[in-house]
Amino acid sequence: MKKPDISFLWRCALPLVFSVAVVAETTSHEEGTAYEATPSSVDSDLVPMVITPGAPSLTEVEYDQAKQIYFERCAGCHGVLRKGATGKPLTIDITQARGLPYLEAFINYGSPTGMPNWGSSGELTSEEVTLMAKYIMHEPPMPPEWGLADMKANWHVIVPPEQRPTKKMNKLNIENLFSVTLRDAGQIALIDGDSYEIVSILNTGYAVHISRMSASGRYLYVIGRDAKINMIDLWMSQPDTVAEIKVGLEARSVETSKYKGYEDKYAIAGSYWPPQFVIMDGETMEPLKVVSTRGMVVGTQEYHPEPRVAAIIASHEHPEFIVNVKETGKVLLVNYEDLEALSITAIETARFLHDGGWDSTHRYFMSAANQSNKIAVIDSKTRKKVQLVDVGAVPHPGRGANWTDKTLGPVWATSHLGDASISLIGTDDKKHPEQAWKVAKTLQGLGGGSLFIKTHPKSSHLYVDYPLNPDPTISQSIAVFNLKNLDEPYTVLPIVEWSGITEGARRVVHPEYNAKGNEVWFSVWNGAEQESAIVVVDDKTLQLKKVIKDPRLITPTGKFNVYNTQHDVY
């Protein structure tokens, strides 16, 4: 499949984020669409031509061209089947009623609530604008399904478990190893956190979305947006892939079992297309159980054919995976004790569930329903919803950040795509019940466009990134709050300036601590043909400590420290 140039992704993102910044008071589902406005990984060549009565005629060549444009530029927001997600639905009852002139104008000029001005910006020619207006008046083509047989045909055990090392065969300090996504290269870099040296570059799926660790800390699982999973053995003399599988056509999430007695027994992956999840053998990645997530939307109870699986987290209280289903707004508690009699509890929260993480006790799952501007609190012990907390515009916490405030007690925090606020939610209903499960305090950061927020139990600082803010002075910097005195002004770190890179978008993304909690790593994310870097900051002094540069560091984004990922430290 053709891999998109990151320069296009940013051109796509900028008008969207700008719209969020200007119209932050709106509640449109198109707010903050920048992070979603990335190409679908579904191969358009696999999708057949569909001609609909009443729609303008298209030749096969025109249809194929429009289909490719839609998958590259539109599906991330409007959905593969155009039922709507971050963007509005584009079903033919709507598009044919609007008519060709209206659709052309809308595609050309966009909207103040997040729709890019594809024509007037020069991204699409006038001929392409007309072509897309005609295309969306036809029924959407259905991509192929991807079932157990497809998964098994794309499953490979490269090194069987019995042939793997019985002890660690290298001298690496595995706990301080970083798995770094090299987005546009379809690779990850394993970087030694002690020496700052690249240990190895491993081929993976395209644009690895997340790296997760097995409960034992031995195996690293990474999943690309193209739904390919690599299982990497960190005990090998040279860490490498020992098993791989493609679980669908597009995906975002992978996790392993962590409940006592089930450590590393199972792995799970969730797909965007087809909308489903699969439970696999934890040592070989053999697919064992596939479950569809198609179903009814919370509240309206209308059927949705494309509810994508977003974040997945492993429960410590029960033998369960906790699964976010984006479009239907349901959190699924998937009990894996008996795969032949699988028990799933569906907890209704709010649309559109995306990312989230544990509170400090690893009991409460704090999940962002980002287009509803809410955080859903799920008690993994009682297996019930605790609260829906109203927060700022389009929360995007990553895993979030935990610390104990001197006044408020334990809190979990999220930043936002749609505004400059940082919401602190109280998480202790025993000693601080007056603050529990509500926004106890709101901070104001540099601006909107934040994707990740991070702190560490050994740190007195809170780091907030702004990679999708349209102002380069903001997107190239980091705001740092003093957790001992949140009333004092935040400190701005000029990460891009410290990197020494002078050309390109150079957006700063994804703060990640080392295992000791005394360093914070940042990605300077640039175009695929431009220089990128990783900047390391001393957490105590907030001074530059190291700049990691290497021609192999192509579009670095997410960085996952082995120890922190294994133990859910954030």
XYZ file of C-alpha atoms in Angstrom:
570
model
C 0.000 0.000 0.000
C 1.161 3.510 -0.753
C 2.317 5.239 2.417
C 1.348 8.903 2.718
C 3.918 11.659 3.007
C 3.747 13.262 6.439
C 3.815 16.716 4.857
C 0.333 15.992 3.566
C -0.803 14.937 7.041
C 0.199 18.251 8.496
C -1.369 20.208 5.650
C -4.528 18.276 6.396
C -4.274 18.829 10.133
C -3.528 22.541 10.236
C -6.827 23.946 8.950
C -8.685 21.585 11.244
C -6.819 22.640 14.353
C -7.107 26.287 13.369
C -10.865 25.857 13.171
C -10.872 24.314 16.651
C -8.853 27.202 18.048
C -11.133 29.823 16.509
C -14.445 28.127 17.208
C -13.605 26.458 20.505
C -17.026 27.243 21.946
C -18.853 25.014 19.460
C -19.778 21.415 20.201
C -19.693 20.097 16.662
C -18.449 16.560 16.126
C -15.867 18.079 13.783
C -14.003 19.836 16.601
C -10.412 18.774 16.981
C -10.429 16.502 13.987
C -6.760 17.030 13.245
C -5.544 13.905 14.954
C -8.187 11.827 13.206
C -7.623 13.397 9.775
C -5.092 10.807 8.746
C -5.434 8.390 5.843
C -7.271 5.138 6.301
C -4.964 2.154 6.031
C -7.607 0.236 4.092
C -6.233 -0.508 0.612
C -8.663 1.119 -1.821
C -7.729 -1.449 -4.469
C -9.608 -4.033 -2.398
C -12.841 -2.025 -2.482
C -15.226 -2.659 -5.425
C -16.992 -0.039 -7.538
C -20.569 0.812 -6.485
C -22.842 2.816 -8.822
C -26.008 4.276 -7.286
C -29.199 5.301 -9.158
C -29.842 9.019 -8.961
C -26.182 9.902 -8.520
C -24.067 11.623 -11.193
C -22.347 9.208 -13.541
C -18.686 8.296 -13.032
C -16.366 6.294 -15.204
C -14.429 3.436 -13.644
C -11.244 5.532 -13.801
C -12.970 8.480 -12.110
C -14.468 6.218 -9.460
C -11.089 4.693 -8.629
C -9.510 8.144 -8.383
C -12.257 9.412 -6.068
C -12.121 6.272 -3.960
C -8.378 6.745 -3.444
C -8.827 10.404 -2.450
C -11.586 9.487 -0.006
C -9.549 6.802 1.739
C -6.494 9.053 1.932
C -8.197 12.268 3.033
C -11.715 11.704 4.311
C -12.217 8.255 5.866
C -10.292 9.100 9.047
C -13.041 11.580 10.030
C -16.191 10.438 8.233
C -15.612 6.682 8.477
C -15.020 4.076 5.803
C -18.793 3.639 5.416
C -19.435 7.390 5.784
C -21.682 6.929 8.806
C -19.863 9.720 10.605
C -17.450 9.671 13.506
C -15.296 12.697 14.167
C -16.774 14.195 10.983
C -20.423 14.381 9.941
C -22.173 11.459 8.200
C -22.059 11.471 4.386
C -24.800 8.966 3.623
C -26.592 9.333 0.276
C -29.868 10.479 1.854
C -27.925 13.546 2.985
C -25.584 14.066 0.038
C -28.154 13.571 -2.734
C -30.577 15.895 -0.934
C -27.900 18.606 -0.718
C -27.132 18.395 -4.418
C -23.978 18.818 -6.459
C -23.492 22.639 -6.196
C -23.825 22.577 -2.398
C -21.377 19.694 -2.014
C -18.874 21.335 -4.344
C -18.996 24.561 -2.328
C -18.658 22.720 0.986
C -15.680 20.657 -0.175
C -14.087 23.697 -1.774
C -14.450 26.171 1.103
C -14.808 23.924 4.157
C -16.534 25.040 7.338
C -15.583 27.003 10.471
C -16.189 23.901 12.598
C -13.400 21.763 11.230
C -14.023 20.752 7.614
C -10.872 21.647 5.641
C -11.110 23.979 2.648
C -9.830 21.327 0.261
C -10.315 23.379 -2.906
C -9.497 26.942 -1.918
C -6.385 25.724 -0.081
C -5.094 24.112 -3.269
C -5.146 20.592 -1.854
C -7.699 19.517 -4.483
C -8.120 20.910 -7.966
C -11.524 22.203 -9.066
C -11.936 19.018 -11.110
C -11.163 16.893 -8.037
C -13.618 18.885 -5.904
C -16.377 18.154 -8.434
C -15.289 14.519 -8.634
C -15.522 14.095 -4.843
C -18.908 15.799 -4.715
C -20.188 13.291 -7.283
C -18.515 10.344 -5.546
C -20.168 10.890 -2.164
C -23.581 10.910 -3.838
C -23.024 7.197 -4.543
C -23.393 4.498 -1.899
C -20.053 3.893 -0.140
C -18.218 0.767 -1.284
C -17.800 -1.940 1.330
C -14.214 -3.006 2.122
C -13.685 -6.743 2.529
C -14.087 -8.403 5.895
C -11.076 -9.935 7.628
C -11.926 -13.071 9.554
C -10.086 -15.849 11.365
C -8.981 -17.527 8.122
C -7.469 -14.258 6.850
C -5.646 -13.752 10.135
C -4.243 -17.271 10.125
C -3.074 -16.835 6.539
C -1.143 -13.746 7.685
C 0.184 -15.241 10.947
C 3.818 -16.294 11.150
C 5.753 -17.762 14.060
C 9.311 -16.898 13.118
C 10.948 -18.308 16.242
C 8.820 -20.904 18.096
C 8.663 -20.533 21.906
C 10.753 -23.669 22.473
C 13.575 -22.210 20.369
C 13.691 -18.876 22.175
C 16.265 -18.065 24.881
C 15.627 -19.373 28.382
C 17.441 -16.353 29.840
C 18.403 -12.856 28.733
C 21.163 -13.163 26.127
C 22.204 -9.500 25.897
C 23.669 -6.890 28.233
C 20.969 -4.321 27.645
C 19.280 -2.593 30.537
C 15.898 -3.655 29.182
C 13.946 -1.650 31.762
C 15.373 1.570 30.322
C 14.945 0.598 26.681
C 12.703 2.822 24.535
C 10.504 1.615 21.671
C 10.270 4.581 19.299
C 7.774 4.736 16.437
C 9.364 5.711 13.113
C 6.010 6.562 11.610
C 6.515 6.966 7.889
C 9.300 4.380 7.670
C 7.080 1.541 8.919
C 9.637 0.760 11.618
C 10.473 1.131 15.273
C 13.812 2.054 16.790
C 14.944 0.385 20.013
C 17.033 2.997 21.813
C 19.165 2.352 24.901
C 18.029 4.878 27.501
C 21.403 4.761 29.273
C 23.730 5.306 26.295
C 21.206 7.012 23.941
C 22.407 4.634 21.225
C 20.115 2.935 18.704
C 20.168 -0.784 19.506
C 18.304 -1.816 16.362
C 15.812 -0.710 13.729
C 13.008 -3.222 13.178
C 10.547 -3.372 10.291
C 6.932 -3.294 11.476
C 3.520 -2.336 10.181
C 2.952 1.175 8.877
C 2.826 4.012 11.438
C 3.009 2.021 14.668
C 0.312 3.472 16.888
C 1.345 2.014 20.215
C 3.907 -0.230 21.878
C 2.797 -2.438 24.764
C 4.778 -4.722 27.072
C 3.998 -8.203 28.278
C 3.423 -8.567 32.009
C 6.850 -10.206 32.336
C 8.634 -7.334 30.595
C 10.191 -9.696 28.079
C 7.997 -9.275 25.002
C 7.255 -6.027 23.209
C 4.106 -5.874 21.076
C 3.723 -3.114 18.470
C 0.765 -2.552 16.164
C 0.729 -0.493 12.956
C -2.201 1.401 11.527
C -2.295 -1.287 8.839
C -3.185 -3.801 11.615
C 0.116 -5.662 11.536
C 1.421 -6.746 14.945
C 5.043 -7.587 15.704
C 5.920 -9.583 18.820
C 9.525 -8.734 19.712
C 11.657 -10.805 22.114
C 13.882 -8.470 24.140
C 15.859 -11.411 25.603
C 17.493 -12.299 22.278
C 21.140 -11.351 21.775
C 19.773 -8.904 19.209
C 16.082 -8.196 19.983
C 13.931 -9.123 17.016
C 10.466 -10.191 15.885
C 9.554 -13.760 16.876
C 5.920 -13.741 15.695
C 3.714 -11.494 13.593
C 0.128 -11.296 12.424
C -2.137 -8.981 10.462
C -5.442 -8.759 12.344
C -7.396 -6.587 9.897
C -7.052 -3.779 7.380
C -6.740 -0.920 9.874
C -6.092 -0.947 13.623
C -4.795 1.032 16.601
C -4.558 -1.063 19.779
C -2.860 -4.100 21.289
C -2.539 -5.322 24.890
C -1.630 -8.450 26.888
C -3.246 -10.150 29.880
C -1.971 -9.008 33.286
C -4.323 -10.544 35.847
C -2.607 -12.825 38.367
C -2.329 -16.347 36.977
C -2.939 -15.168 33.403
C 0.212 -13.084 32.880
C 1.159 -13.168 29.185
C -1.345 -15.952 28.471
C -3.338 -13.897 25.984
C -2.924 -10.871 23.753
C -5.722 -8.798 22.266
C -5.879 -6.397 19.319
C -8.688 -4.095 18.229
C -9.399 -3.068 14.647
C -10.825 0.011 12.987
C -11.702 -2.139 9.983
C -13.339 -4.532 10.218
C -14.833 -3.243 13.489
C -13.845 -6.096 15.811
C -11.254 -7.389 18.224
C -9.318 -10.643 18.334
C -7.879 -12.557 21.294
C -4.618 -14.353 20.547
C -2.219 -16.759 22.211
C 0.233 -14.617 24.158
C 3.339 -16.576 23.153
C 2.675 -17.268 19.486
C 0.052 -14.664 18.446
C -2.182 -17.435 17.095
C -5.661 -15.927 16.643
C -8.173 -17.710 18.865
C -11.361 -15.652 19.130
C -12.739 -12.890 16.895
C -15.576 -10.675 18.181
C -17.461 -8.029 16.187
C -18.209 -4.642 17.775
C -21.029 -3.670 15.402
C -24.126 -2.671 17.334
C -26.276 0.073 18.807
C -25.120 3.564 19.729
C -25.493 4.665 23.345
C -28.508 6.915 23.852
C -30.168 6.841 20.433
C -29.941 3.028 20.165
C -29.451 3.330 16.401
C -27.409 0.665 14.642
C -23.849 1.580 13.677
C -22.003 -0.613 11.164
C -18.501 0.697 11.891
C -17.803 1.065 15.644
C -14.008 1.139 15.750
C -11.963 -0.277 18.618
C -9.817 2.393 20.244
C -7.857 2.021 23.519
C -7.538 -1.373 25.218
C -6.225 -1.825 28.759
C -5.653 -4.971 30.851
C -7.501 -5.248 34.175
C -5.607 -6.077 37.366
C -8.831 -6.823 39.264
C -10.339 -9.540 37.037
C -9.188 -11.717 34.121
C -10.493 -9.106 31.695
C -9.556 -6.761 28.918
C -11.208 -3.330 28.983
C -12.057 -2.266 25.424
C -13.158 1.174 24.185
C -15.610 1.089 21.279
C -15.431 4.526 19.735
C -18.642 5.175 17.768
C -21.121 3.366 20.036
C -19.702 4.883 23.235
C -19.443 1.564 25.052
C -16.682 0.229 27.286
C -16.526 -3.562 27.028
C -15.278 -5.735 29.888
C -14.083 -8.859 28.077
C -13.568 -11.788 30.446
C -11.062 -14.266 29.004
C -11.433 -17.107 31.553
C -13.334 -19.212 29.008
C -12.965 -18.253 25.358
C -15.635 -20.739 24.291
C -18.150 -19.106 26.618
C -16.848 -15.558 26.353
C -18.445 -13.158 28.817
C -18.671 -9.488 27.775
C -20.181 -6.721 29.898
C -21.027 -3.558 27.950
C -20.979 -0.321 29.968
C -22.682 2.631 28.284
C -20.727 5.890 28.532
C -20.550 8.544 25.779
C -19.412 8.918 22.174
C -16.674 8.915 20.863
C -14.408 6.869 23.117
C -10.741 7.190 22.257
C -7.762 6.981 24.633
C -7.250 6.858 28.399
C -5.427 5.162 31.242
C -5.414 4.134 34.897
C -5.643 6.291 37.966
C -2.713 5.894 40.375
C -4.229 2.788 42.037
C -4.700 0.935 38.705
C -8.323 0.345 39.682
C -10.169 3.131 37.843
C -10.022 3.437 34.064
C -10.184 7.089 32.974
C -11.393 7.085 29.375
C -11.803 10.075 27.063
C -15.037 10.345 25.095
C -13.373 13.071 23.117
C -16.166 14.392 20.915
C -18.537 14.430 23.895
C -16.044 16.431 25.989
C -16.239 13.917 28.802
C -14.061 11.519 30.770
C -15.749 8.209 31.619
C -14.639 6.705 34.931
C -14.906 2.899 35.063
C -14.322 0.930 38.278
C -12.517 -2.215 37.117
C -13.125 -3.889 40.499
C -16.903 -3.452 40.743
C -17.148 -3.492 36.942
C -19.399 -0.434 36.870
C -19.420 3.104 35.573
C -18.604 5.566 38.348
C -19.118 8.892 36.612
C -19.109 10.852 33.375
C -17.032 13.959 34.028
C -17.459 17.080 31.893
C -14.066 18.460 30.850
C -12.698 20.836 28.189
C -13.037 20.654 24.422
C -11.938 17.333 22.931
C -9.884 15.676 25.682
C -6.878 13.738 24.399
C -4.891 12.488 27.418
C -2.901 9.628 25.939
C -2.748 7.616 29.168
C -3.127 10.789 31.238
C -1.071 11.907 34.245
C -1.325 10.967 37.939
C 0.015 12.754 41.001
C -0.982 13.669 44.565
C -1.785 17.345 44.970
C -1.040 18.873 48.369
C -4.622 20.177 48.619
C -6.731 18.089 46.272
C -5.196 14.693 46.989
C -4.700 12.148 44.183
C -5.676 13.519 40.771
C -5.604 12.356 37.153
C -5.265 14.951 34.404
C -5.998 15.393 30.719
C -5.104 18.103 28.226
C -7.248 18.950 25.192
C -7.190 19.277 21.433
C -9.886 21.940 21.348
C -8.814 24.419 24.032
C -5.940 25.410 26.306
C -7.377 23.887 29.475
C -5.930 21.045 31.538
C -8.551 19.279 33.649
C -7.566 17.767 37.011
C -10.010 15.096 38.191
C -9.985 13.888 41.797
C -9.574 10.106 42.103
C -9.793 9.471 45.874
C -13.351 9.021 47.125
C -12.197 7.881 50.590
C -10.020 10.715 51.923
C -11.035 13.420 49.439
C -14.692 12.641 48.579
C -15.494 16.306 47.882
C -13.070 16.245 44.930
C -13.722 12.719 43.695
C -14.848 12.098 40.114
C -15.190 15.752 39.200
C -12.923 18.457 37.826
C -11.193 19.629 40.998
C -9.031 22.257 39.293
C -8.458 23.651 35.798
C -5.105 24.887 34.542
C -4.510 26.960 31.426
C -1.660 25.943 29.134
C -0.142 27.331 25.955
C -3.172 26.622 23.749
C -5.173 23.904 22.051
C -3.809 21.105 19.913
C -2.410 19.011 22.760
C -2.105 15.264 22.293
C -0.237 14.074 25.383
C 0.297 14.978 29.015
C 2.808 13.261 31.283
C 4.319 13.135 34.766
C 6.044 10.479 36.909
C 5.799 9.433 40.600
C 9.397 10.634 41.152
C 8.886 13.948 39.366
C 7.518 17.292 40.518
C 6.758 18.410 36.964
C 3.857 18.038 34.514
C 4.661 18.206 30.774
C 2.101 19.138 28.105
C 2.740 19.002 24.339
C 0.945 20.977 21.581
C 1.917 19.355 18.261
C -1.351 20.243 16.527
C -1.486 23.900 17.488
C -1.337 26.075 14.337
C 1.141 28.512 15.936
C 4.712 27.213 15.387
C 5.953 28.913 18.547
C 3.507 26.729 20.473
C 3.730 23.475 18.488
C 7.522 23.579 18.790
C 7.502 24.040 22.572
C 6.481 22.286 25.775
C 4.689 23.737 28.798
C 5.965 22.516 32.181
C 3.949 22.982 35.373
C 5.413 22.836 38.879
C 3.315 20.271 40.745
C 4.421 21.703 44.093
C 2.868 25.045 43.192
C 0.343 24.921 40.356
C -0.462 28.595 40.831
C 2.915 29.749 39.558
C 3.341 30.320 35.799
C 4.314 27.389 33.638
C 7.779 27.163 32.127
C 8.137 26.989 28.343
C 10.859 24.691 26.992
C 12.101 25.567 23.456
C 12.525 21.935 22.403
C 12.899 22.603 18.663
C 15.446 25.338 19.275
C 17.419 22.918 21.445
C 17.258 20.279 18.704
C 19.185 22.495 16.313
C 16.861 21.588 13.417
C 16.084 24.686 11.365
C 13.788 23.452 8.587
C 10.396 21.768 8.423
C 7.282 21.653 10.613
C 9.367 20.345 13.569
C 6.446 19.615 15.851
C 7.164 18.411 19.389
C 5.172 15.393 20.488
C 4.847 12.761 23.216
C 6.796 13.361 26.424
C 8.069 10.078 27.921
C 10.098 9.541 31.092
C 13.002 7.163 31.449
C 12.772 4.323 33.983
C 14.308 6.360 36.817
C 11.964 9.262 36.243
C 14.808 11.812 36.018
C 14.737 12.415 32.237
C 11.985 13.267 29.778
C 12.266 12.426 26.072
C 10.512 14.405 23.323
C 10.148 13.704 19.608
C 10.825 16.502 17.135
C 8.543 15.221 14.385
C 9.405 16.436 10.895
C 8.693 15.418 7.309
C 9.823 12.055 5.985
C 12.554 13.676 3.894
C 13.614 16.087 6.619
C 15.745 15.769 9.724
C 14.023 14.713 12.936
C 15.398 14.198 16.430
C 14.741 13.128 19.993
C 15.475 15.721 22.662
C 16.230 14.593 26.225
C 15.590 17.009 29.117
C 16.832 16.768 32.703
C 13.649 16.645 34.787
C 15.191 18.297 37.848
C 16.797 21.302 36.133
C 14.587 21.504 33.017
C 17.760 21.895 30.980
C 18.793 20.196 27.763
C 20.657 16.961 28.401
C 20.976 15.230 25.023
C 19.910 15.502 21.395
C 19.655 12.163 19.593
C 20.060 12.486 15.834
C 20.464 9.753 13.261
C 19.426 9.491 9.573
C 17.454 6.393 10.550
C 15.192 8.402 12.859
C 12.523 9.024 10.227
C 9.420 10.794 11.582
C 9.783 9.664 15.227
C 6.550 10.071 17.201
C 5.548 7.846 20.142
C 8.232 6.652 22.566
C 7.530 3.911 25.075
C 9.907 3.186 27.943
C 9.836 -0.528 28.754
C 9.542 -0.201 32.538
C 6.937 2.559 32.483
C 4.878 0.779 29.834
C 5.081 -2.583 31.607
C 3.941 -1.109 34.930
C 1.539 1.569 33.602
C 3.564 4.400 35.133
C 2.209 7.807 34.137
